[in-house]
Tab-separated table of C-alpha atoms and ligand atoms in Angstrom:
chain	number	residue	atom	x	y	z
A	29	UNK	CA	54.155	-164.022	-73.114
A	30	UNK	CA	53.299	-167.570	-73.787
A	31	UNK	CA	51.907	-168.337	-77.027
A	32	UNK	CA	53.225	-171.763	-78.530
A	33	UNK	CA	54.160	-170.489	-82.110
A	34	UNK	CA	57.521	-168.139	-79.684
A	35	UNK	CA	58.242	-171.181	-77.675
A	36	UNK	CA	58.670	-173.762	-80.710
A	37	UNK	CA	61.880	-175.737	-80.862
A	38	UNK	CA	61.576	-177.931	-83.856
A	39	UNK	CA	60.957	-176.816	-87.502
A	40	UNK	CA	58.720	-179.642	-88.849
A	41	UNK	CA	61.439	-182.959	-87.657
A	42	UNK	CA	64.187	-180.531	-86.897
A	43	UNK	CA	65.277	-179.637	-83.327
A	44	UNK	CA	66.585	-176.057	-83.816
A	45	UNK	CA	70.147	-175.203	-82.323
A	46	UNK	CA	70.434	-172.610	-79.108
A	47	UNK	CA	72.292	-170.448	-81.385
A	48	UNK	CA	69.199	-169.905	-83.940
A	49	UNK	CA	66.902	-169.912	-80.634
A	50	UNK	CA	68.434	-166.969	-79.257
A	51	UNK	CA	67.392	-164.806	-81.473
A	52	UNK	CA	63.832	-164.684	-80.581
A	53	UNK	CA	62.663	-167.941	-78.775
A	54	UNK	CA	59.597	-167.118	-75.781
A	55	UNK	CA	58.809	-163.590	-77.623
A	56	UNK	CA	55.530	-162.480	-79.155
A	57	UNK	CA	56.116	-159.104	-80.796
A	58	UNK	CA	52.473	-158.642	-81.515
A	59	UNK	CA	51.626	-158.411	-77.543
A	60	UNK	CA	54.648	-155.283	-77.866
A	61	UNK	CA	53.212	-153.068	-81.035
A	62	UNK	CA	55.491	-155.589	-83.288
A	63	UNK	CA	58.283	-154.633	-82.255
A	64	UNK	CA	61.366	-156.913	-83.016
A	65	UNK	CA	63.318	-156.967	-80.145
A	66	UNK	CA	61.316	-156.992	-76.606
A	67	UNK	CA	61.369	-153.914	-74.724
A	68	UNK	CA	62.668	-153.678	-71.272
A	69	UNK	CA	59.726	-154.027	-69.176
A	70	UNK	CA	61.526	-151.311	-66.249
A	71	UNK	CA	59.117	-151.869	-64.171
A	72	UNK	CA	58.341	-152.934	-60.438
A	73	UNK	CA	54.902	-153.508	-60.434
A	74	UNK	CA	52.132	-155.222	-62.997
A	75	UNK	CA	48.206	-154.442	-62.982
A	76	UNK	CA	46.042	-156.847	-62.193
A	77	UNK	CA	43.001	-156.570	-64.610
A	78	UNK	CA	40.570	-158.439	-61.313
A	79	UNK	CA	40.995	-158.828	-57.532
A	80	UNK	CA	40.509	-162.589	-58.664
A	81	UNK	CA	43.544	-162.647	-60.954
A	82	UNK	CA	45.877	-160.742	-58.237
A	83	UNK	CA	44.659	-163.754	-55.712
A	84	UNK	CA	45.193	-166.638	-57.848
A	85	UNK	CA	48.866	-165.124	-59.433
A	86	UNK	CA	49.835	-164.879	-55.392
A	87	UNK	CA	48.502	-168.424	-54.770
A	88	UNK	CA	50.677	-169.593	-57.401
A	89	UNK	CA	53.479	-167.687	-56.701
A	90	UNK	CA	53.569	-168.765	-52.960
A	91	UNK	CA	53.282	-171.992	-53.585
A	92	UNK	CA	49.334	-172.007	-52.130
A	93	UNK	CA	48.070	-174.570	-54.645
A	94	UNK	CA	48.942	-176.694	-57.558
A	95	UNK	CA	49.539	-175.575	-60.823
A	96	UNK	CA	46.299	-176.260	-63.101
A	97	UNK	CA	46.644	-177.725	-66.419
A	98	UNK	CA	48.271	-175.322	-69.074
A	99	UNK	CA	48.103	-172.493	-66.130
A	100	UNK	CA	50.919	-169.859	-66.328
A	101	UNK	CA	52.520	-168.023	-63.704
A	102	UNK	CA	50.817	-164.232	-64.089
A	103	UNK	CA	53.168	-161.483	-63.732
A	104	UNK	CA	53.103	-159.860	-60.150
A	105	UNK	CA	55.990	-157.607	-59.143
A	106	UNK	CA	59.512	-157.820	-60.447
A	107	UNK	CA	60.882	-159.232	-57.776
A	108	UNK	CA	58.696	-162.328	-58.268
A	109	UNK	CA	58.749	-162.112	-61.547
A	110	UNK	CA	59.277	-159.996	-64.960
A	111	UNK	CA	59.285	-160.868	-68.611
A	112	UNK	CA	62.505	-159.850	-69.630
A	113	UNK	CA	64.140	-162.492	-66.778
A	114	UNK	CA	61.008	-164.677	-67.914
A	115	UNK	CA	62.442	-164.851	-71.679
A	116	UNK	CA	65.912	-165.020	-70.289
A	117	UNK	CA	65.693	-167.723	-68.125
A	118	UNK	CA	63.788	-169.751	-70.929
A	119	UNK	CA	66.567	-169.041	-72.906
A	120	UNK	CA	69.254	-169.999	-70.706
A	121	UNK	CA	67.318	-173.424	-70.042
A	122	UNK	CA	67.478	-173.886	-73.527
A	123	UNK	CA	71.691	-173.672	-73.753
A	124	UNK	CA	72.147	-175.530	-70.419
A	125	UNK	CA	69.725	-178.428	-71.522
A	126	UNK	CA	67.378	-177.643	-68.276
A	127	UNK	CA	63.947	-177.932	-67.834
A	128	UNK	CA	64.430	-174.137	-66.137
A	129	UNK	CA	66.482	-171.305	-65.064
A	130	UNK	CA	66.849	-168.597	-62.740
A	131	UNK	CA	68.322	-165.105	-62.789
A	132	UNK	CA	70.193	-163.465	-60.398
A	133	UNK	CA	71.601	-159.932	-59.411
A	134	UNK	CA	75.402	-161.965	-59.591
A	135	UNK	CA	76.758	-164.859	-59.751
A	136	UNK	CA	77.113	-164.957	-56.162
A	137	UNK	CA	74.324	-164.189	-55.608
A	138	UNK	CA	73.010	-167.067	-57.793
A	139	UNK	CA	75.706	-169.158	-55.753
A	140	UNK	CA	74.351	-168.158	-52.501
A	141	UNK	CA	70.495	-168.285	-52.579
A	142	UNK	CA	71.272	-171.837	-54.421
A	143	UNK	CA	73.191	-172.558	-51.050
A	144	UNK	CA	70.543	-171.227	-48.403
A	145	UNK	CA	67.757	-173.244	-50.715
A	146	UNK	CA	69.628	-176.378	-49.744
A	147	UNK	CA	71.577	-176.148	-46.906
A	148	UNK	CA	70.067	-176.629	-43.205
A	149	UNK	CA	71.942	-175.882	-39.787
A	150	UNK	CA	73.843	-178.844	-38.822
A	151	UNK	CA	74.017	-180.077	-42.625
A	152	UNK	CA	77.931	-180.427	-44.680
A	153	UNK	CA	78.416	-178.997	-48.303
A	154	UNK	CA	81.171	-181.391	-49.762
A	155	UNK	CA	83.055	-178.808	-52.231
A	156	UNK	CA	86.114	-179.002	-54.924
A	157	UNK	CA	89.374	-176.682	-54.067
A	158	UNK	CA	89.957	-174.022	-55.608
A	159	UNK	CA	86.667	-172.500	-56.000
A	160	UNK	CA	86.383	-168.892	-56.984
A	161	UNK	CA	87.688	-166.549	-53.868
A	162	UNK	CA	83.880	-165.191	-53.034
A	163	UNK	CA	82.442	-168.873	-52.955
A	164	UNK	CA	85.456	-170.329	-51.224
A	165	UNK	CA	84.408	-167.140	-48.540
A	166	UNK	CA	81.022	-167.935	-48.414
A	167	UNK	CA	81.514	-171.747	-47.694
A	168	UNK	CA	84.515	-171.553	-45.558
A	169	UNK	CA	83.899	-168.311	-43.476
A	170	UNK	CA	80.245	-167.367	-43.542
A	171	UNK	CA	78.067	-170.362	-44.100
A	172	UNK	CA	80.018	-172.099	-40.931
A	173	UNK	CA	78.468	-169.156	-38.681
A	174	UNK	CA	74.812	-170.566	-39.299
A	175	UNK	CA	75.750	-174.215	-38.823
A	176	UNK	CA	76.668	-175.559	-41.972
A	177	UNK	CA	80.130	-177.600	-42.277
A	178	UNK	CA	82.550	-177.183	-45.701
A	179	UNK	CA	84.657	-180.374	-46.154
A	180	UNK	CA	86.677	-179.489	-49.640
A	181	UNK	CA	88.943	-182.083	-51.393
A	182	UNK	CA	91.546	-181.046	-54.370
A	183	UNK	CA	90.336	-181.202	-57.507
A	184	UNK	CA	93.899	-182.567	-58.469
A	185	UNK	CA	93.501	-185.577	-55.780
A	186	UNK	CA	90.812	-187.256	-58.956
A	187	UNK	CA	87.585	-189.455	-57.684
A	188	UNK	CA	89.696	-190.624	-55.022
A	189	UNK	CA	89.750	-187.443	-53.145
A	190	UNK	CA	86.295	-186.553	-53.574
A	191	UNK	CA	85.221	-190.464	-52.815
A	192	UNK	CA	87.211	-189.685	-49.000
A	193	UNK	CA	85.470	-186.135	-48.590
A	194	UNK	CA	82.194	-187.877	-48.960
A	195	UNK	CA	83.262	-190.504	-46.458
A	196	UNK	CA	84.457	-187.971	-44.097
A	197	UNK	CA	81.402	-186.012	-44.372
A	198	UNK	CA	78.669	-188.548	-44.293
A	199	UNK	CA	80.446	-189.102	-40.293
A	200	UNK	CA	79.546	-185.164	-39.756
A	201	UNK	CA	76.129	-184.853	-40.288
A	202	UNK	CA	73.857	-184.785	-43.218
A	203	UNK	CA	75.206	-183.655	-46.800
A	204	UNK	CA	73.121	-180.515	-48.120
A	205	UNK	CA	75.550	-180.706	-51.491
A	206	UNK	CA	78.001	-181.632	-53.596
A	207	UNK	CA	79.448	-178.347	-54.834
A	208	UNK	CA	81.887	-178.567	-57.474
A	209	UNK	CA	83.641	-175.516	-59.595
A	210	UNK	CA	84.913	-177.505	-62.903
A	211	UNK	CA	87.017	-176.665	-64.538
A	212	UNK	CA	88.105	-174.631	-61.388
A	213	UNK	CA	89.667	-171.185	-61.122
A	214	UNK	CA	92.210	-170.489	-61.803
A	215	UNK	CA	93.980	-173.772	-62.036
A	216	UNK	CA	91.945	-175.511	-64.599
A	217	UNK	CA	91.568	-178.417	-62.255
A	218	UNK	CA	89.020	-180.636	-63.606
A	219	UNK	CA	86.197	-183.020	-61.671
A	220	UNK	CA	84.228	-186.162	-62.634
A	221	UNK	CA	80.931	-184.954	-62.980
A	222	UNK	CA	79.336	-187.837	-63.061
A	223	UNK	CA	80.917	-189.445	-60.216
A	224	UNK	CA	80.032	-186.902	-57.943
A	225	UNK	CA	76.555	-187.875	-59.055
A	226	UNK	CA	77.643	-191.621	-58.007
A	227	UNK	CA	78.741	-190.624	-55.133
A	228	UNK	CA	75.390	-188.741	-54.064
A	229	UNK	CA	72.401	-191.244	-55.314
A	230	UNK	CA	73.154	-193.760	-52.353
A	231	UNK	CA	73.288	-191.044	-49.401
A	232	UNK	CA	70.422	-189.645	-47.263
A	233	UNK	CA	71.116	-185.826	-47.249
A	234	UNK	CA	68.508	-182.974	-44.844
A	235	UNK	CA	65.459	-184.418	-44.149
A	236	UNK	CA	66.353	-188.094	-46.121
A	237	UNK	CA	66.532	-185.904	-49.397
A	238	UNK	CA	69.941	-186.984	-51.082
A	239	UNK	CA	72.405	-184.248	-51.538
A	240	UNK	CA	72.169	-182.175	-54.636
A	241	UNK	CA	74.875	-182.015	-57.153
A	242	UNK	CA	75.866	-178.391	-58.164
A	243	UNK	CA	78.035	-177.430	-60.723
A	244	UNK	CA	79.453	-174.177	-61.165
A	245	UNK	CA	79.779	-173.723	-65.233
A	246	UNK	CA	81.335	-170.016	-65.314
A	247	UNK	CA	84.336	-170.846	-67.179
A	248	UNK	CA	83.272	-173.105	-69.382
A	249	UNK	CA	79.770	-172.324	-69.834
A	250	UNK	CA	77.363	-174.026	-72.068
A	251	UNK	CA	79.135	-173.793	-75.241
A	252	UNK	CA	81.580	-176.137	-73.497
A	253	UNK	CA	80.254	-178.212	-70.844
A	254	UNK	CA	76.286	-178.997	-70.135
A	255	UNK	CA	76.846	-180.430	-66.838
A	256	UNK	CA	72.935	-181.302	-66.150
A	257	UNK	CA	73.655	-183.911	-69.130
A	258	UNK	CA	76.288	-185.397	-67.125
A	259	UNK	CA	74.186	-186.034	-64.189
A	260	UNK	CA	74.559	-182.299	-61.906
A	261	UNK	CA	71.178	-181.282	-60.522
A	262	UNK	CA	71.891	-177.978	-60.691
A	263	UNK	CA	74.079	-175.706	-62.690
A	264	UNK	CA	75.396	-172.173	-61.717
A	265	UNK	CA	77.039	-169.546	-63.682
A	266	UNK	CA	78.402	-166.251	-63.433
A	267	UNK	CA	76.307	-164.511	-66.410
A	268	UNK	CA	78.869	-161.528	-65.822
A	269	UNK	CA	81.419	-163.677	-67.686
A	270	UNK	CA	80.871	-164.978	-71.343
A	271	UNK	CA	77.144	-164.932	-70.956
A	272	UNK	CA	77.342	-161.098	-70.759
A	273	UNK	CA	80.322	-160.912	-72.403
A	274	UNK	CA	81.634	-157.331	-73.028
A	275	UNK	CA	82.459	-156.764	-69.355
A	276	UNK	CA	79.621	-154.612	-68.701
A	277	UNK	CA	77.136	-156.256	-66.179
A	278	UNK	CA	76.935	-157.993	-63.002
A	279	UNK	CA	74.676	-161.188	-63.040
A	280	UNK	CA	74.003	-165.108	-62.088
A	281	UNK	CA	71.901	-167.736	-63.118
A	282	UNK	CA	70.945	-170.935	-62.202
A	283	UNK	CA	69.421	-173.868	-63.707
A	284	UNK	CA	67.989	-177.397	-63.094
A	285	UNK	CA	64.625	-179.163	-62.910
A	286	UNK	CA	61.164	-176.659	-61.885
A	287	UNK	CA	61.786	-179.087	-58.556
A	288	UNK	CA	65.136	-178.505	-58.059
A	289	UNK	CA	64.729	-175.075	-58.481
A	290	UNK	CA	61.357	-174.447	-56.617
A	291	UNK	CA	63.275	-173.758	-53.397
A	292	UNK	CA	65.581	-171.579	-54.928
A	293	UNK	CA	63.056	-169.393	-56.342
A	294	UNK	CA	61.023	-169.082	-52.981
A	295	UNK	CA	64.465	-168.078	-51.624
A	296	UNK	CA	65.241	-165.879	-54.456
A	297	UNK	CA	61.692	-163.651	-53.847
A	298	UNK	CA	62.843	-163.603	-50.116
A	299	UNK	CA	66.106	-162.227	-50.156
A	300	UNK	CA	65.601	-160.412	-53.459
A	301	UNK	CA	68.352	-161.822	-55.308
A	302	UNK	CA	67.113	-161.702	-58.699
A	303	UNK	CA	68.340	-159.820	-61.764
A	304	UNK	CA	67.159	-156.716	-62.460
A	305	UNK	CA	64.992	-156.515	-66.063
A	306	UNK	CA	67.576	-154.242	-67.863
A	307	UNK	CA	70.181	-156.521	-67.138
A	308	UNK	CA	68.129	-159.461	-68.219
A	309	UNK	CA	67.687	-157.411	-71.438
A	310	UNK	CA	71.425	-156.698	-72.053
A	311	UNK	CA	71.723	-160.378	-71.605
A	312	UNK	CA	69.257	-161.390	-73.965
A	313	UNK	CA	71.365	-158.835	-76.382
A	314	UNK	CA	74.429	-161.224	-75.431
A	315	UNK	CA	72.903	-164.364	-75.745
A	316	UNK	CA	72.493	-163.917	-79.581
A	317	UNK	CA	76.518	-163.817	-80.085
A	318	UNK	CA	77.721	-166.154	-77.348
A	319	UNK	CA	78.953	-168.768	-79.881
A	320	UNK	CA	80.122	-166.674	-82.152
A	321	UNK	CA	82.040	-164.819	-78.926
A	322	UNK	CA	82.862	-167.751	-77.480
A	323	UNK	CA	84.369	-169.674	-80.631
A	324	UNK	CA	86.367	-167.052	-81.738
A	325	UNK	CA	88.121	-166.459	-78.369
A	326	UNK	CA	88.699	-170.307	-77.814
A	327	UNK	CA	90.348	-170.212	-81.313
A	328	UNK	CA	92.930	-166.816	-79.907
A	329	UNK	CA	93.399	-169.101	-76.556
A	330	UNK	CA	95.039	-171.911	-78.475
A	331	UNK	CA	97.416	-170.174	-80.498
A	332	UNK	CA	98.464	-167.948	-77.456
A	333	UNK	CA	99.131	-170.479	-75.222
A	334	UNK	CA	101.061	-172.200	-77.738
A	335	UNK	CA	102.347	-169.401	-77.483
A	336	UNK	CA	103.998	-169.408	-73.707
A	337	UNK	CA	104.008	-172.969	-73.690
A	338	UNK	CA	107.341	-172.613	-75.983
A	339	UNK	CA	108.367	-169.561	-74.063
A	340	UNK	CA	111.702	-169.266	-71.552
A	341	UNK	CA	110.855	-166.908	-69.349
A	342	UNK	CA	107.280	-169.312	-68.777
A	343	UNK	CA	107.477	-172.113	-66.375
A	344	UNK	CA	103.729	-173.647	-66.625
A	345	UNK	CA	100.889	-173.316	-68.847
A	346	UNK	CA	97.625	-175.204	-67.530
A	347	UNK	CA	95.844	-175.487	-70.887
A	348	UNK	CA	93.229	-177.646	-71.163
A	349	UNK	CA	94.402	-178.406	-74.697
A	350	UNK	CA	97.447	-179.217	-73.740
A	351	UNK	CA	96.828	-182.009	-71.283
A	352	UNK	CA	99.221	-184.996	-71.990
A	353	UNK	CA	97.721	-188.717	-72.812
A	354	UNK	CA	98.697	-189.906	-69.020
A	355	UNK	CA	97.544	-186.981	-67.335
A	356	UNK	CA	94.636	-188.261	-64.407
A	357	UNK	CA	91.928	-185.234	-66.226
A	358	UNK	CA	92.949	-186.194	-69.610
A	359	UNK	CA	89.788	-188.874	-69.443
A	360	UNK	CA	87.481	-186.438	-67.541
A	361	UNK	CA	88.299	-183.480	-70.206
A	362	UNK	CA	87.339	-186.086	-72.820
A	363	UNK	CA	84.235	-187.473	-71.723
A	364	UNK	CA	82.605	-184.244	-70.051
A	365	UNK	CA	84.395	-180.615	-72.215
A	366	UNK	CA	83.606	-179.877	-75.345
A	367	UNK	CA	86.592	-177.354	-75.760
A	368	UNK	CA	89.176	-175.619	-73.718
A	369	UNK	CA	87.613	-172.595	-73.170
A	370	UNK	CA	89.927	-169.119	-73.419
A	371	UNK	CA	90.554	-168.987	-69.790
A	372	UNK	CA	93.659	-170.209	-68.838
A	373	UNK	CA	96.543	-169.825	-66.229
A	374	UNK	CA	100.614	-169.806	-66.882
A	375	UNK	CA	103.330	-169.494	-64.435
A	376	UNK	CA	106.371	-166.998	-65.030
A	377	UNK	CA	109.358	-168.403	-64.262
A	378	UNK	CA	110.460	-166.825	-60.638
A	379	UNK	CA	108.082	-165.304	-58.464
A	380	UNK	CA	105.185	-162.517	-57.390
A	381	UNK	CA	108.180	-159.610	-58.519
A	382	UNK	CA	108.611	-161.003	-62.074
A	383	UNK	CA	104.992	-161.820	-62.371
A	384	UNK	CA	104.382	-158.144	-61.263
A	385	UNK	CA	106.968	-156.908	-63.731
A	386	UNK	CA	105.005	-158.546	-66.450
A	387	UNK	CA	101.551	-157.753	-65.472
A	388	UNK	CA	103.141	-154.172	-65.270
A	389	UNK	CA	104.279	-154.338	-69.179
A	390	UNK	CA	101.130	-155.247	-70.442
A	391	UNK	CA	99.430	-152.715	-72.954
A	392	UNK	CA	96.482	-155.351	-75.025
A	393	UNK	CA	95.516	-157.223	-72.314
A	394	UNK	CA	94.125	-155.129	-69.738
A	395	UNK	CA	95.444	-155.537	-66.236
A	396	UNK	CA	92.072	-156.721	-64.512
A	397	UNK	CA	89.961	-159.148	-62.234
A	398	UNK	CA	86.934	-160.958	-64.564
A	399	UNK	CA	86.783	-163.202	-66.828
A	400	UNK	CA	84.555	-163.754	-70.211
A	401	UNK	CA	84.713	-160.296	-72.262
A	402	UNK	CA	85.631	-159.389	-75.574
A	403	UNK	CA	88.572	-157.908	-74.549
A	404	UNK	CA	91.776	-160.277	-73.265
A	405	UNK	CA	91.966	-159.492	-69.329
A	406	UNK	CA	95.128	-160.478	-67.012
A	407	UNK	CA	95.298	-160.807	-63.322
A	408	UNK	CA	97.506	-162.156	-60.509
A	409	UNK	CA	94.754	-164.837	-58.372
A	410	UNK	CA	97.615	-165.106	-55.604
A	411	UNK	CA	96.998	-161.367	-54.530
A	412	UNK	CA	93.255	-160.822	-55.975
A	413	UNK	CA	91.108	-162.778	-56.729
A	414	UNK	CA	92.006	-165.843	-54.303
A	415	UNK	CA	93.937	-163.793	-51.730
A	416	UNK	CA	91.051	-164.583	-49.130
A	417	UNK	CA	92.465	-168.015	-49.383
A	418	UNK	CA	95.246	-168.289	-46.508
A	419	UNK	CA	98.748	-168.700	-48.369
A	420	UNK	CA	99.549	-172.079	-47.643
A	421	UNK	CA	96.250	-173.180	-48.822
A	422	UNK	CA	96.666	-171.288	-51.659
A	423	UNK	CA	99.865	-173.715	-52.342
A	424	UNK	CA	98.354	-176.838	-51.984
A	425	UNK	CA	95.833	-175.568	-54.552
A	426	UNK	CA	98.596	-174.821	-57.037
A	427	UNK	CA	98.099	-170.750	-56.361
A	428	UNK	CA	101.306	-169.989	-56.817
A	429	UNK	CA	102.641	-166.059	-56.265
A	430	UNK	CA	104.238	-166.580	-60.170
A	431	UNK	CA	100.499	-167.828	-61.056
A	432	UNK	CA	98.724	-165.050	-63.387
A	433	UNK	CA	95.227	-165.450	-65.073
A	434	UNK	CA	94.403	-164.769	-68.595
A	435	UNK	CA	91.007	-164.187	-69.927
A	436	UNK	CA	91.670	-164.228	-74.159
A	437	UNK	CA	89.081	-162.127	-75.549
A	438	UNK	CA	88.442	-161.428	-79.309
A	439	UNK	CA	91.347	-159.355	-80.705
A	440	UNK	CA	93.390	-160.598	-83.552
A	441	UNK	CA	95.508	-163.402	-81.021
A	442	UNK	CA	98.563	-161.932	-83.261
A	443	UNK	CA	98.165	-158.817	-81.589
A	444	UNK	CA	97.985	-160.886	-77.905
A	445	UNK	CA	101.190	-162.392	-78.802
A	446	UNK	CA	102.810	-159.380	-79.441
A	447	UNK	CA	101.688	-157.780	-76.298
A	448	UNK	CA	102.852	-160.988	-73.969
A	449	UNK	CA	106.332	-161.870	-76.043
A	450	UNK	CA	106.944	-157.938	-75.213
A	451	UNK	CA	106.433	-157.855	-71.882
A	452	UNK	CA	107.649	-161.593	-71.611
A	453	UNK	CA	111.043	-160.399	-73.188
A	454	UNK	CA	112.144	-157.940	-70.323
B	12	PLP	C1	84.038	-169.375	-61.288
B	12	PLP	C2	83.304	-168.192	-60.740
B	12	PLP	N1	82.140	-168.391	-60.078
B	12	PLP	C3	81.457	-167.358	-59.545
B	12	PLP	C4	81.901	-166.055	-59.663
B	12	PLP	C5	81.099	-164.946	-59.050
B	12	PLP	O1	80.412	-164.237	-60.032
B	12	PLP	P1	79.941	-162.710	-59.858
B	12	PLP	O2	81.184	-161.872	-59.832
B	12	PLP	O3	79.061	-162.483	-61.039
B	12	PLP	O4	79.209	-162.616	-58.560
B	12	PLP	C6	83.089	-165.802	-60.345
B	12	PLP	C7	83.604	-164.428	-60.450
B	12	PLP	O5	84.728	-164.180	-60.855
B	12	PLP	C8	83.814	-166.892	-60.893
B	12	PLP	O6	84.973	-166.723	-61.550
């Protein structure tokens, strides 16, 4: 697939937005009888045309010798590799402003090989609170069983709280990572990307390697926050959600520098985590109206959370638009989001019964767990989504039972008023 004229990024002086790039970038169609759009390559194995080429693509692969000048990676089985993931992950570097990317059968799985890559028996992940329910599971319940020590801080407790955790954890063992989930779900929490990246340059991590900085992206993703330009290492995202977009796939990805992500992919081809090539083609297919997607639900998010912010029966909105001058993430939103996103959560006033009674009411917005479709999605992260996460935790990480989640898709946001005011007005 390589062939410089597919992979160009300027025309003549001009760098060429992500947006125009999607719509072809890394594809020849003259190696696929000129056809505009790649095919999916469905399949698990590739021919070899010598015995000699089948050595030297495994030597590569497994990391047997050096890369040689201009050498690319030939195409072995689609577990190691495939070119639909091959375009897709180029074009994923390309929004994320990475050197590379990686695709994965989900985002946790793109959360958990990332994890394994880094972390070592004996070794502590430092981590924000809340994470998402499955990554707050995997660090808290599972990871512990093979050695490996979660010390979270708040994201609402600012540098200061993360500053401690790294204290406290530098006095347990070595630090594998700095995990944070910014903005986190489903409180919106923000942290300092970049002082997390502070906070890591000065310590030895596993084997005198300092602790990597990993950002989980999903509810922002690129459109509104690039963390690898604010100093992560590596950046994780949920492709299910806006990447994919229309609710209709299961997928990660992860990017970084080829370093940074060598181990991953070794791990990746171990555990066989990757995405499969038809889902790498229905993301490609996504990738060409994620700002368009993206924009247009950011723009319905606004105007319906202005919405319930002047609403009786609402308590709380934690809109990232709405964050007032002297609020501690006010600076952080500033300097590191481009945007609010459409993700947002509101409180009802009361509890779990009236925010049942509305969820019940709803007809627009569908009554569902996910995030990142076209459609506007609600759900109640007290009882779902975060109910791994034992109630008083839950508290202290402002998971309240009269919390409830909205994902704004792309209807007309009158229509989303409509729908909430009426089952608000009960
Ligand atoms: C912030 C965040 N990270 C990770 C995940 C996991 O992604 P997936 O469901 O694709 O495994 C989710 C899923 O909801 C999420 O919201």
């Amino acid at each position: 697939m390589a062939n410089q004229k597919w992979h160009r990024k300027l025309l003549g002086n001009r760098t060429l937005s992500p947006e125009t790039l999607m719509m072809g970038y890394g594809y020849d169609p003259f190696l696929s009888e000129r056809s505009l759009k790649p095919p999916v390559f469905q399949t698990s194995t590739f021919v070899f045309r010598t015995a000699q080429d089948g050595k030297e693509f495994f030597e590569l692969a497994y990391g047997l010798r050096q890369k040689r000048p201009n050498e690319e990676p030939g195409l072995i089985y689609s577990r190691i590799n495939n070119p639909d993931l091959e375009m897709l992950e180029d074009r994923l570097a390309i929004w994320d402003e990475a050197e590379a990317n990686l695709t994965f059968a989900s985002g946790m799985a793109a959360i958990s090989t990332t994890l394994w890559a880094y972390a070592r028996p004996g070794s502590v992940i430092v981590h924000s609170g809340p994470v998402y329910g499955g990554t707050d599971f995997l660090l808290t319940k599972i990871l512990p069983q093979f050695g490996v020590t979660p010390v979270g801080f708040p994201a609402e407790g600012g540098a200061s709280a993360m500053e401690e955790a790294v204290g406290k954890a530098r006095e347990m063992g070595p630090i594998a990572a700095l995990y944070l989930e910014t903005p986190a779900n489903p409180t919106n929490g923000l942290v300092d990307i970049g002082r997390a990246r502070q906070l890591a340059d000065p310590v030895p991590g596993p084997g005198g390697r300092r602790p990597v900085v990993i950002v989980d992206n999903t509810m922002f993703g690129p459109l509104y926050q690039t963390p690898i330009a604010l100093g992560a290492d590596l950046v994780v995202t949920s492709l299910t959600k806006y990447i994919g977009g229309h609710s209709d796939l299961i997928a990660g990805g992860c990017s970084g520098t080829t370093a940074a992500l060598d181990p991953i992919r070794g791990m990746r081809t171990i555990l066989g985590t990757m995405c499969d090539p038809h889902t790498g083609w229905l993301l490609m297919r996504s990738l060409e109206t994620l700002k368009l997607r993206m924009t247009a639900a950011a723009e319905g998010a606004r105007k319906v959370a202005e919405f319930l912010a002047g609403h009786p029966a609402v308590a709380s909105v934690l809109y990232l638009g709405f964050l007032p001058n002297d609020h501690p993430d006010r600076k952080i939103f500033e300097s590191q989001c481009k945007g609010a996103g459409s993700t947002f959560s509101f409180e009802v006033k009361g509890g779990e019964k009236e925010a049942f009674a509305f969820l019940d009411r709803l007809e627009v917005f569908k009554l569902a767990v996910s995030l990142g479709g076209t459609e506007s999605l609600a759900s109640h992260p007290a009882s779902m989504t975060h109910s791994d996460i034992p109630a008083d935790e839950q508290l202290r990480l402002g998971i309240t039972p009269a919390l409830i989640r909205l994902s704004v898709g792309i209807e007309n946001p009158d229509d989303l008023v409509a729908d909430l005011d009426k089952a608000l007005r009960h």
